[in-house]
Amino acid sequence: MPNRLADEPSLYLRQHANNPVDWWPWCEEAFAEARHLDRPVLVSVGYSSCHWCHVMERECFEDDYIAGLMNQHFICIKVDREERPEVDHIYMDAVQMINQQGGWPLNCFCLPDGRPFFGGTYFPPVESGHGILPWPQLLLRISKHYKEGRDDLLENAEAILKNMAHNNNARTSGEGQWDNALLLRGAKALCQQHDDTLGGFGGAPKFPPSMKLGYVLEVRSSAACEIGSSNLAGRIDTVARTTLDAMARGGLFDQLGGGFTRYSVDAQWKIPHFEKMLYDNGLLLDLYAKGWQRYREPLYQAVCEEIVDWLHQEMLAENGGFYSSLDADSEGVEGKCYVWNPEQVADVLGPEDGHRFCTAYDITSAGNFEHGLSNPVLLDDDFAARQQLGTLREKLLAVRRQRIQPGKDTKQLTAWNALCIRGLSQAAFALGRRDWLEMARNAADWLCDTMLDSDGRLQPVCYPDLGPRGQSCLDDYAFTIEACLSLASYIDWEEPGASARYVSRARELMDVAIARFRDDRLPGFFFVADDHEKLVFRRKEWFDNAIPSGNSSLIHGLSCLFALTGEQAYARELEDFRRACIQNADELPHGTSHAMAGLAADALGVAVLKVKGVGDLEPVRAGLVQKPWRRVFLQHTEDPAQPEGYQLCVGTQCLQPDEDFNAVLTHL
């Protein structure tokens, strides 16, 4: 018999609909039942493409004995973290406080009112030799402690919530004076943590460091990083190029089908967890486009092209928006669709070309993955050699597409679509691809036309048969503001004057964010709005994780909107953020990199290039992208007060108009 999840729209919840666990979706009725029966609550969080979520489901949640323990002693709630990030954040915070680490599946035990007191991530069904308590034993211990030692659990819950309240504001008091030198020191400290041999920051597992590299590349645009004896500019170049190269050639990148997987389990970037997430690819598309604009490395252009091809082939919905993710597993086996052995390659390419391909892509009889299978990893750093293998990659991809494919989560998320729009806009302009810019524009129009309700508020998730639903969080607003502004930066290249619509939309959304999410007493914006369903805690997110924090993203939006409009309200909000970021900039730049990138862009000065009386803007685009990336808004205007030609404003300073574009360009 299916449980309560059978009729839920979330693919992740429906994946658990036939478990013998008596799952509840997240709802007040579940907590009311817990209070009525006086049972603790298990909040179990994951997502549809998560490999270890599938493992724990097969091992524990499909087991009748284990499910019986869960049903007897707990009220069990299953949550899709992509559908309800505000719930996931609270319980992830709790588990990280308890264990100093977190991840998915996330399993958090709570009092009947939802206050967390204990939790962890993956638990095996039996002793595994890794020091992790088996799930059945943990269930029985928690249940016994709830009945016999509840005061201890109450004390744990109160301590966790007090720590959450402390973390909301402890490092963001706004005391002291902001100094732009903090940005240089932070970039230098970040570069010191870099793995100069293999790329990335720290050891395994390695996640794509999109925000960290975005920050150091932003600082790289400052002349200040070339002054003095530290050679910060050269150091940034080493860091950025080493990691961009390593990720592009490694198994994190799908060498046949394009697109990046979520993270590498090893330090060499060879073997990923194979799920592909829309947000990673939006962030990395933006990063590789900026990397290409600075370094002119053809590999970075190829990566951009192959990410967009993957987006178009696999993730683009008919409505113009993008789907969420592809599963790590197919046929119940992680990575099965993606891996090869030499015999399989030779069957497709023939012995000679097969050997050539296997030698180039680390496919051996021993295998670099499991069971003698290999995930393709490009060993040669010669781009010309890579390009010569293009036909062979296409042949293998055609055969791979005949395999059973990983599952696709077709829900569409506002925040993740916004990150993708930002990356598409940047790559389109950098590489002169009007078709990509049109793809970004279509997605932005779908988002603004469909995901905004009649009151002008965003909705976070859209299901194919149900349409938009839910209460948006700060990320939805902040990322959509950034997406609208990125599109506004470049859309006049395709349609002169179209930027005004997207700037206007960004202003409207920023005004809602300020009105509904801002903390009126202390710096920062809450993750949920003031009229959101009441949760056990209203938290602020200051630190980047797999995606930027909403507060970090707002810094970019406020900086751009002040440059475009001159409205002092945006300047005041931005100044509050500067003061709030002083301690994090000095001590934790690696955790707040997107905020630091926004403050660095503002310190350099957001540029607005106004153009009048110029029919073809392609030479303007080509001239702008000859220089390393910086935030520039290209605006075609018919304002009678604006002189013919070009006028550049940087920050609050506008230069004299000039009919010679090249003369104006020298000021950038």
XYZ file of C-alpha atoms in Angstrom:
668
model
C 0.000 0.000 0.000
C 1.383 3.427 -0.900
C 1.850 5.839 2.002
C 0.900 9.514 2.235
C 3.593 10.546 -0.254
C 1.926 8.896 -3.244
C 0.037 12.038 -4.266
C 2.822 14.532 -3.605
C 4.151 16.443 -6.646
C 7.794 16.083 -5.584
C 9.639 13.295 -7.411
C 11.785 12.709 -4.327
C 8.752 12.217 -2.102
C 7.093 9.930 -4.640
C 10.282 7.831 -4.730
C 9.424 6.958 -1.099
C 5.700 6.436 -1.647
C 5.920 2.642 -1.549
C 8.201 2.409 1.479
C 6.642 0.536 4.411
C 7.512 3.635 6.468
C 4.375 5.606 7.325
C 5.819 8.814 5.898
C 4.167 12.191 6.251
C 4.938 15.147 4.009
C 5.978 18.339 5.815
C 2.738 19.651 7.317
C 1.257 20.861 10.583
C -0.889 17.723 10.788
C 2.246 15.582 11.234
C 3.415 17.623 14.214
C -0.107 17.607 15.665
C -0.042 13.816 15.470
C 3.343 13.765 17.217
C 1.970 15.904 20.042
C -1.163 13.769 20.290
C 0.815 10.501 20.473
C 3.693 12.074 22.410
C 6.335 10.792 20.009
C 9.551 12.332 18.722
C 9.648 13.403 15.085
C 12.105 12.218 12.457
C 12.648 14.793 9.708
C 14.405 13.008 6.837
C 15.627 15.292 4.043
C 17.077 14.514 0.622
C 16.602 15.043 -3.093
C 15.711 12.926 -6.084
C 19.149 12.665 -7.722
C 21.086 11.908 -4.505
C 22.978 8.597 -4.633
C 23.325 8.045 -0.871
C 19.663 8.964 -0.373
C 18.827 6.040 -2.664
C 21.211 3.770 -0.767
C 19.668 4.498 2.615
C 16.198 4.068 1.198
C 17.033 0.619 -0.200
C 18.866 -0.501 2.928
C 16.620 0.959 5.641
C 13.375 2.528 4.509
C 12.365 -0.448 2.355
C 13.091 -2.932 5.149
C 9.912 -4.068 6.915
C 11.552 -4.561 10.319
C 13.268 -1.154 10.294
C 10.150 0.548 8.982
C 8.198 -1.058 11.817
C 10.546 0.510 14.366
C 10.180 3.903 12.710
C 6.385 3.637 12.616
C 6.123 2.422 16.211
C 8.339 5.004 17.843
C 8.327 8.120 15.628
C 6.305 10.394 13.414
C 8.346 10.301 10.215
C 8.387 13.289 7.861
C 10.040 13.182 4.434
C 11.231 16.503 2.946
C 12.503 17.389 -0.532
C 15.314 19.839 0.231
C 14.937 21.446 -3.198
C 11.243 22.099 -2.627
C 11.661 23.251 0.988
C 15.156 24.736 1.430
C 14.050 26.702 4.480
C 13.288 23.423 6.288
C 16.498 21.806 5.086
C 18.603 24.765 6.286
C 17.316 24.593 9.844
C 17.925 20.883 10.284
C 21.203 20.953 8.384
C 22.408 23.642 10.792
C 21.413 21.437 13.707
C 23.193 18.352 12.356
C 26.328 20.365 11.592
C 26.354 21.655 15.170
C 26.040 18.108 16.476
C 28.506 16.381 14.131
C 30.628 19.216 12.681
C 29.562 18.031 9.227
C 26.409 17.553 7.231
C 25.092 16.257 3.943
C 22.282 14.239 2.422
C 20.466 12.124 3.307
C 19.855 14.302 6.336
C 18.118 12.649 9.281
C 17.222 14.868 12.217
C 15.318 13.896 15.358
C 13.040 16.521 16.881
C 10.661 17.178 19.713
C 6.958 17.130 18.756
C 7.102 20.902 18.189
C 9.904 20.539 15.613
C 12.879 21.608 17.741
C 15.881 19.446 16.754
C 17.872 17.572 19.399
C 19.969 14.994 17.476
C 20.746 13.895 13.949
C 23.158 12.749 11.291
C 23.393 11.858 7.629
C 23.651 8.315 6.242
C 23.160 5.429 8.678
C 23.624 1.772 7.644
C 21.158 -0.997 8.536
C 23.838 -3.082 10.304
C 27.334 -2.601 11.667
C 29.531 -1.649 8.709
C 32.935 -1.302 10.326
C 33.043 2.464 9.734
C 32.094 3.490 13.246
C 28.547 4.548 12.279
C 25.797 3.375 14.583
C 23.327 1.142 12.692
C 19.996 2.816 12.034
C 17.832 0.339 14.013
C 20.015 0.695 17.094
C 19.891 4.479 16.830
C 16.094 4.421 16.546
C 15.762 2.345 19.689
C 18.234 4.493 21.634
C 16.489 7.739 20.655
C 13.080 6.307 21.525
C 14.306 5.050 24.920
C 15.957 8.373 25.706
C 12.804 10.262 24.738
C 10.799 8.214 27.218
C 13.325 8.106 30.050
C 15.585 11.142 29.672
C 13.557 13.803 27.954
C 15.057 16.629 29.966
C 18.407 15.965 28.265
C 16.773 16.192 24.843
C 15.030 19.428 25.808
C 18.376 20.809 26.926
C 19.957 19.779 23.596
C 17.168 21.423 21.617
C 17.400 24.678 23.571
C 21.182 24.778 23.132
C 20.886 24.211 19.375
C 18.357 27.030 18.949
C 20.468 29.375 21.073
C 23.461 28.627 18.846
C 21.371 29.314 15.762
C 20.326 32.675 17.178
C 23.942 33.467 17.975
C 25.064 32.520 14.459
C 22.463 34.802 12.889
C 24.299 37.920 14.004
C 27.451 37.060 15.951
C 29.896 37.864 13.156
C 27.834 40.623 11.542
C 27.414 43.248 14.241
C 28.423 46.054 11.901
C 31.088 47.350 14.256
C 34.236 48.932 12.848
C 35.033 50.598 9.544
C 35.036 48.844 6.187
C 38.361 48.943 4.323
C 38.716 47.734 0.730
C 42.124 46.321 1.659
C 40.156 43.515 3.324
C 39.274 42.288 -0.158
C 42.923 41.938 -1.143
C 43.829 40.225 2.122
C 40.928 37.835 1.767
C 41.889 36.905 -1.775
C 45.480 36.326 -0.703
C 44.366 34.118 2.199
C 42.085 32.158 -0.097
C 44.861 31.568 -2.607
C 47.056 30.170 0.183
C 44.514 27.367 0.665
C 44.696 26.300 -2.975
C 45.980 22.898 -4.126
C 48.524 24.025 -6.713
C 49.154 20.472 -7.905
C 45.637 19.162 -8.452
C 43.504 22.287 -8.290
C 40.687 23.091 -5.913
C 40.792 23.893 -2.223
C 41.540 21.204 0.339
C 41.448 17.456 -0.110
C 38.759 14.989 -1.104
C 35.881 15.297 -1.597
C 36.270 18.286 -3.918
C 33.384 20.506 -4.890
C 33.567 22.992 -7.769
C 34.709 26.225 -6.045
C 32.564 28.550 -8.170
C 32.201 31.346 -5.632
C 35.832 31.243 -4.505
C 37.165 31.546 -8.061
C 34.587 34.206 -8.862
C 35.911 36.239 -5.940
C 39.607 36.010 -6.826
C 38.889 36.769 -10.499
C 36.974 39.865 -9.404
C 39.949 41.004 -7.310
C 42.242 40.202 -10.261
C 40.600 43.068 -12.152
C 41.927 45.547 -9.616
C 45.210 47.316 -10.304
C 45.819 47.142 -6.553
C 46.540 43.402 -6.752
C 49.509 44.118 -9.035
C 51.111 46.591 -6.636
C 53.731 45.531 -4.106
C 55.949 42.523 -3.773
C 53.290 39.867 -3.118
C 52.451 39.362 -6.834
C 48.829 38.650 -5.951
C 47.849 38.993 -9.610
C 50.182 36.202 -10.655
C 49.067 34.063 -7.748
C 45.411 34.479 -8.716
C 46.241 33.502 -12.295
C 47.878 30.304 -11.060
C 44.957 29.450 -8.794
C 42.244 30.180 -11.336
C 43.876 28.467 -14.295
C 44.999 25.394 -12.360
C 41.512 24.693 -11.024
C 39.621 25.604 -14.194
C 41.922 23.325 -16.207
C 41.681 20.454 -13.715
C 37.883 20.517 -13.535
C 37.528 20.804 -17.311
C 39.761 17.801 -17.992
C 38.618 15.707 -15.034
C 35.743 13.330 -14.499
C 33.732 16.039 -12.762
C 32.992 17.236 -16.302
C 31.070 14.855 -18.543
C 33.667 14.486 -21.296
C 31.144 13.020 -23.752
C 27.849 14.718 -23.004
C 28.838 18.020 -21.408
C 27.774 19.438 -18.075
C 29.324 19.100 -14.632
C 28.419 16.622 -11.932
C 28.022 17.693 -8.319
C 31.423 16.879 -6.792
C 34.450 14.628 -7.005
C 34.957 11.931 -4.375
C 38.738 11.990 -4.953
C 41.348 14.773 -4.911
C 42.249 14.221 -8.590
C 38.761 15.183 -9.908
C 38.409 11.737 -11.540
C 35.348 10.138 -10.008
C 32.247 12.158 -9.172
C 28.967 11.419 -7.597
C 27.241 11.421 -10.932
C 24.183 13.557 -10.250
C 24.029 16.671 -12.429
C 22.458 19.747 -10.877
C 21.189 22.794 -12.746
C 22.697 25.182 -10.190
C 26.258 23.852 -10.574
C 26.125 24.234 -14.315
C 24.716 27.753 -14.169
C 27.446 28.831 -11.751
C 30.233 27.122 -13.723
C 29.009 28.472 -17.048
C 29.336 31.967 -15.611
C 32.789 31.150 -14.226
C 34.229 29.587 -17.396
C 32.932 32.464 -19.515
C 34.743 34.925 -17.244
C 37.807 32.681 -17.279
C 37.793 32.665 -21.082
C 37.420 36.445 -21.226
C 40.515 36.894 -19.080
C 42.782 34.074 -20.262
C 41.509 33.319 -23.792
C 42.005 29.620 -23.113
C 40.133 27.698 -25.865
C 39.353 24.861 -23.458
C 37.200 27.258 -21.437
C 35.226 28.218 -24.535
C 34.704 24.535 -25.337
C 33.454 23.898 -21.802
C 30.942 26.748 -22.149
C 29.728 25.378 -25.463
C 29.346 21.864 -24.097
C 27.528 23.018 -20.937
C 25.034 24.927 -23.071
C 24.608 21.981 -25.446
C 23.828 19.792 -22.426
C 21.373 22.358 -21.059
C 19.629 22.531 -24.413
C 19.536 18.771 -24.941
C 18.720 17.556 -21.443
C 17.374 20.326 -19.230
C 15.385 22.803 -21.334
C 11.608 22.590 -20.878
C 9.079 23.545 -23.530
C 8.062 26.587 -21.482
C 11.588 28.057 -21.737
C 12.662 27.294 -18.183
C 15.007 24.543 -17.045
C 14.528 21.302 -15.140
C 16.306 20.642 -11.857
C 18.612 17.639 -12.062
C 19.630 14.262 -13.430
C 19.985 11.295 -11.094
C 23.324 9.799 -10.110
C 21.970 6.286 -10.675
C 20.508 4.362 -13.566
C 19.142 0.841 -13.169
C 19.851 1.268 -9.473
C 23.620 1.603 -10.029
C 25.572 4.811 -9.569
C 27.202 6.092 -12.760
C 26.203 3.058 -14.835
C 25.186 5.169 -17.815
C 28.488 7.035 -17.958
C 31.309 4.492 -17.513
C 33.170 2.290 -20.006
C 35.703 -0.473 -20.353
C 38.178 -0.788 -23.274
C 36.154 -3.527 -24.968
C 33.008 -1.410 -25.036
C 34.929 1.513 -26.513
C 36.538 -0.709 -29.164
C 33.132 -2.148 -30.120
C 32.000 1.373 -31.017
C 35.176 2.902 -32.450
C 37.142 -0.087 -33.689
C 40.471 -1.334 -32.320
C 42.709 1.508 -33.511
C 40.475 4.469 -32.651
C 39.339 2.667 -29.519
C 42.902 2.345 -28.257
C 43.561 5.971 -29.151
C 40.511 7.142 -27.227
C 41.171 4.954 -24.190
C 44.758 6.186 -23.995
C 43.598 9.810 -24.127
C 40.765 9.372 -21.613
C 42.195 7.036 -18.934
C 40.027 4.042 -19.832
C 41.935 0.912 -18.797
C 41.238 -2.753 -18.153
C 41.810 -2.146 -14.433
C 39.407 0.792 -14.473
C 39.525 4.061 -12.568
C 36.025 3.512 -11.124
C 34.555 0.149 -10.102
C 34.395 -3.366 -11.574
C 36.954 -2.648 -14.286
C 35.013 0.352 -15.580
C 36.321 3.861 -16.131
C 34.909 7.355 -16.082
C 36.478 9.311 -18.984
C 39.172 11.728 -17.795
C 41.192 13.739 -20.323
C 44.889 13.136 -19.666
C 46.350 15.325 -22.416
C 46.527 19.083 -21.808
C 46.922 19.785 -25.556
C 43.656 21.379 -26.660
C 44.294 20.565 -30.320
C 44.573 16.881 -29.414
C 41.249 17.106 -27.577
C 39.558 18.630 -30.589
C 40.870 15.900 -32.874
C 38.964 13.390 -30.745
C 35.647 15.203 -31.195
C 34.234 12.757 -33.749
C 35.084 9.811 -31.505
C 33.355 11.472 -28.547
C 30.239 11.982 -30.667
C 30.139 8.305 -31.674
C 30.436 7.143 -28.076
C 27.817 9.640 -26.919
C 25.372 8.355 -29.533
C 25.805 4.815 -28.173
C 25.622 6.038 -24.572
C 22.272 7.637 -25.296
C 20.916 4.184 -26.168
C 21.599 3.018 -22.598
C 18.977 3.372 -19.897
C 19.278 6.991 -18.849
C 19.339 8.433 -15.333
C 16.066 9.768 -14.027
C 15.268 13.442 -14.520
C 13.619 15.652 -11.925
C 11.336 17.855 -14.005
C 10.332 20.302 -11.317
C 11.519 23.828 -12.111
C 13.018 25.900 -9.328
C 13.024 29.686 -9.406
C 16.404 30.079 -7.678
C 18.219 27.519 -9.817
C 16.732 28.860 -13.054
C 17.939 32.300 -12.058
C 21.509 31.010 -11.585
C 21.317 29.393 -15.013
C 20.045 32.614 -16.618
C 22.974 34.512 -15.112
C 25.487 32.027 -16.513
C 23.852 31.919 -19.938
C 23.775 35.696 -20.202
C 27.446 35.994 -19.324
C 28.573 33.247 -21.697
C 26.395 34.526 -24.538
C 27.893 37.995 -24.462
C 31.474 36.848 -23.912
C 31.373 34.403 -26.818
C 29.061 36.350 -29.114
C 26.221 33.813 -29.095
C 22.906 35.542 -29.697
C 21.118 32.179 -29.569
C 22.341 31.639 -26.013
C 21.213 35.114 -25.004
C 17.810 34.356 -26.472
C 17.702 31.156 -24.405
C 18.504 33.187 -21.288
C 15.869 35.740 -22.173
C 13.194 33.105 -22.769
C 13.947 31.555 -19.380
C 13.822 34.961 -17.675
C 10.519 35.801 -19.340
C 9.073 32.438 -18.300
C 10.260 33.018 -14.748
C 8.879 36.552 -14.503
C 5.621 35.758 -16.316
C 4.885 32.425 -14.613
C 6.559 32.381 -11.209
C 5.316 35.800 -10.067
C 1.845 35.721 -8.524
C -0.796 38.425 -8.819
C 0.686 40.242 -5.797
C 4.118 40.473 -7.418
C 5.633 37.758 -5.216
C 7.772 34.942 -6.508
C 6.826 31.316 -6.131
C 9.686 28.878 -5.669
C 8.759 25.730 -7.573
C 6.788 24.796 -10.673
C 5.600 21.257 -11.355
C 4.715 20.216 -14.926
C 1.064 19.406 -14.220
C 0.402 21.714 -11.274
C 2.117 24.976 -12.101
C 3.775 27.314 -9.563
C 3.356 26.797 -5.840
C 4.929 27.462 -2.456
C 6.360 30.369 -0.496
C 9.615 31.751 -1.849
C 12.749 32.275 0.194
C 15.412 34.957 -0.015
C 17.438 32.985 -2.581
C 14.551 33.123 -5.040
C 14.470 36.911 -4.898
C 18.203 37.545 -4.693
C 19.160 35.190 -7.523
C 16.321 36.405 -9.744
C 17.443 39.989 -9.178
C 20.973 38.999 -10.233
C 19.593 37.130 -13.250
C 17.518 40.114 -14.401
C 20.491 42.428 -13.992
C 22.856 40.087 -15.861
C 20.390 39.924 -18.721
C 19.954 43.697 -18.562
C 23.732 44.088 -18.899
C 23.733 42.523 -22.342
C 20.253 42.327 -23.867
C 20.552 45.669 -25.688
C 23.175 43.986 -27.874
C 20.326 41.815 -29.197
C 17.426 44.289 -28.881
C 18.323 47.928 -28.202
C 16.316 49.325 -25.300
C 15.155 45.947 -23.951
C 17.310 46.301 -20.822
C 14.833 48.705 -19.217
C 12.303 45.905 -18.657
C 14.755 43.739 -16.745
C 16.127 46.589 -14.667
C 12.561 47.498 -13.738
C 11.806 43.915 -12.738
C 14.964 43.766 -10.613
C 13.924 46.957 -8.814
C 10.450 45.592 -8.100
C 11.862 42.370 -6.671
C 14.457 44.226 -4.593
C 11.737 46.383 -3.094
C 9.784 43.265 -2.093
C 12.919 41.718 -0.593
C 13.626 44.820 1.475
C 10.026 45.035 2.650
C 9.488 41.346 3.484
C 12.882 39.818 4.354
C 14.996 42.577 5.925
C 15.827 42.466 9.631
C 14.770 45.878 10.939
C 16.960 45.595 14.046
C 20.253 44.100 12.875
C 22.148 43.742 9.575
C 21.072 41.205 6.996
C 17.993 39.638 5.499
C 16.160 36.572 6.837
C 15.868 33.467 4.683
C 12.065 33.504 4.908
C 9.651 36.396 4.605
C 7.793 37.966 7.500
C 4.543 36.216 6.516
C 6.062 32.777 5.928
C 4.708 29.692 7.673
C 6.089 29.759 11.214
C 9.170 27.583 11.661
C 11.070 26.760 14.867
C 13.628 29.401 13.935
C 13.886 32.309 11.496
C 17.471 32.182 10.333
C 19.809 34.241 8.185
C 22.162 32.622 5.713
C 25.524 34.391 5.580
C 27.722 31.644 4.180
C 27.892 30.225 0.675
C 27.339 26.493 0.321
C 26.709 24.689 -2.976
C 25.058 27.925 -4.083
C 25.723 31.500 -2.958
C 23.946 32.787 0.126
C 21.005 35.077 -0.509
C 22.600 37.858 1.527
C 25.752 37.618 -0.606
C 23.700 37.757 -3.776
C 21.814 40.852 -2.609
C 25.127 42.733 -2.398
C 25.552 42.299 -6.154
C 21.993 43.411 -6.812
C 22.180 46.475 -4.589
C 25.506 47.573 -6.070
C 24.179 47.328 -9.623
C 20.856 48.985 -8.880
C 22.536 51.918 -7.176
C 24.828 52.388 -10.192
C 21.848 52.241 -12.555
C 19.359 54.358 -10.607
C 21.301 56.466 -8.131
C 18.681 55.701 -5.477
C 20.155 56.290 -2.033
C 18.010 53.572 -0.450
C 20.102 50.980 -2.280
C 23.325 52.705 -1.227
C 22.255 52.626 2.429
C 21.447 48.926 2.286
C 24.792 48.275 0.619
C 26.615 50.230 3.312
C 24.893 48.125 5.990
C 26.183 45.015 4.242
C 29.722 46.406 4.106
C 29.756 46.901 7.851
C 28.197 43.482 8.411
C 30.911 41.804 6.310
C 33.973 43.220 8.112
C 34.715 40.233 10.345
C 33.867 37.603 7.731
C 36.019 39.361 5.135
C 38.958 39.314 7.524
C 38.544 35.814 8.938
C 36.289 33.707 6.675
C 36.588 34.928 3.081
C 36.377 31.312 1.881
C 32.862 31.040 3.336
C 31.576 34.397 2.080
C 33.248 34.561 -1.329
C 30.182 35.685 -3.275
C 29.718 38.592 -0.875
C 33.395 39.502 -1.264
C 33.064 39.343 -5.053
C 30.117 41.739 -4.902
C 31.978 44.167 -2.676
C 35.044 43.933 -4.943
C 32.934 44.696 -8.022
C 31.451 47.681 -6.229
C 34.897 48.894 -5.159
C 36.109 48.686 -8.766
C 33.004 50.560 -9.855
C 30.006 49.206 -11.753
C 30.268 50.588 -15.299
C 27.348 51.799 -17.402
C 28.050 52.409 -21.090
C 25.331 54.508 -22.716
C 25.120 54.368 -26.480
C 23.044 56.579 -28.776
C 22.827 56.775 -32.525
C 24.774 53.565 -33.132
C 22.992 50.985 -35.262
C 25.201 47.924 -34.861
C 26.289 47.107 -31.318
C 28.350 44.058 -32.254
C 31.604 46.083 -32.489
C 30.813 47.433 -29.021
C 30.357 43.910 -27.663
C 33.545 42.719 -29.352
C 35.474 45.623 -27.893
C 34.156 45.100 -24.377
C 34.996 41.397 -24.290
C 38.532 42.024 -25.496
C 39.143 43.187 -21.955
C 38.958 40.965 -18.854
C 35.496 40.736 -17.368
C 34.093 43.399 -15.135
C 30.532 44.441 -14.473
C 29.419 46.604 -17.414
C 25.871 47.531 -18.389
C 25.501 48.216 -22.102
C 22.541 50.542 -22.535
C 21.204 51.763 -25.863
C 19.223 54.958 -25.338
C 17.061 57.344 -27.348
C 16.937 59.926 -24.548
C 16.855 63.375 -26.200
C 19.105 64.711 -23.438
C 21.783 62.125 -24.190
C 24.415 63.198 -26.773
C 25.185 61.023 -29.790
C 27.962 58.486 -29.379
C 29.185 56.865 -26.188
C 29.233 57.880 -22.548
C 30.816 55.831 -19.783
C 29.847 56.106 -16.131
C 31.805 54.163 -13.503
C 30.366 54.141 -10.019
C 29.124 57.673 -9.387
C 31.428 59.344 -11.936
C 30.410 59.962 -15.558
C 32.962 60.835 -18.223
C 32.371 63.222 -21.090
C 30.510 61.713 -24.073
C 32.711 60.743 -27.014
C 31.939 59.632 -30.556
C 35.066 57.449 -30.596
C 34.267 54.123 -28.948
C 37.919 53.091 -28.715
C 38.697 56.233 -26.752
C 35.934 55.399 -24.290
C 37.119 51.803 -24.057
C 40.530 52.876 -22.756
C 38.842 54.020 -19.522
C 37.831 50.406 -18.754
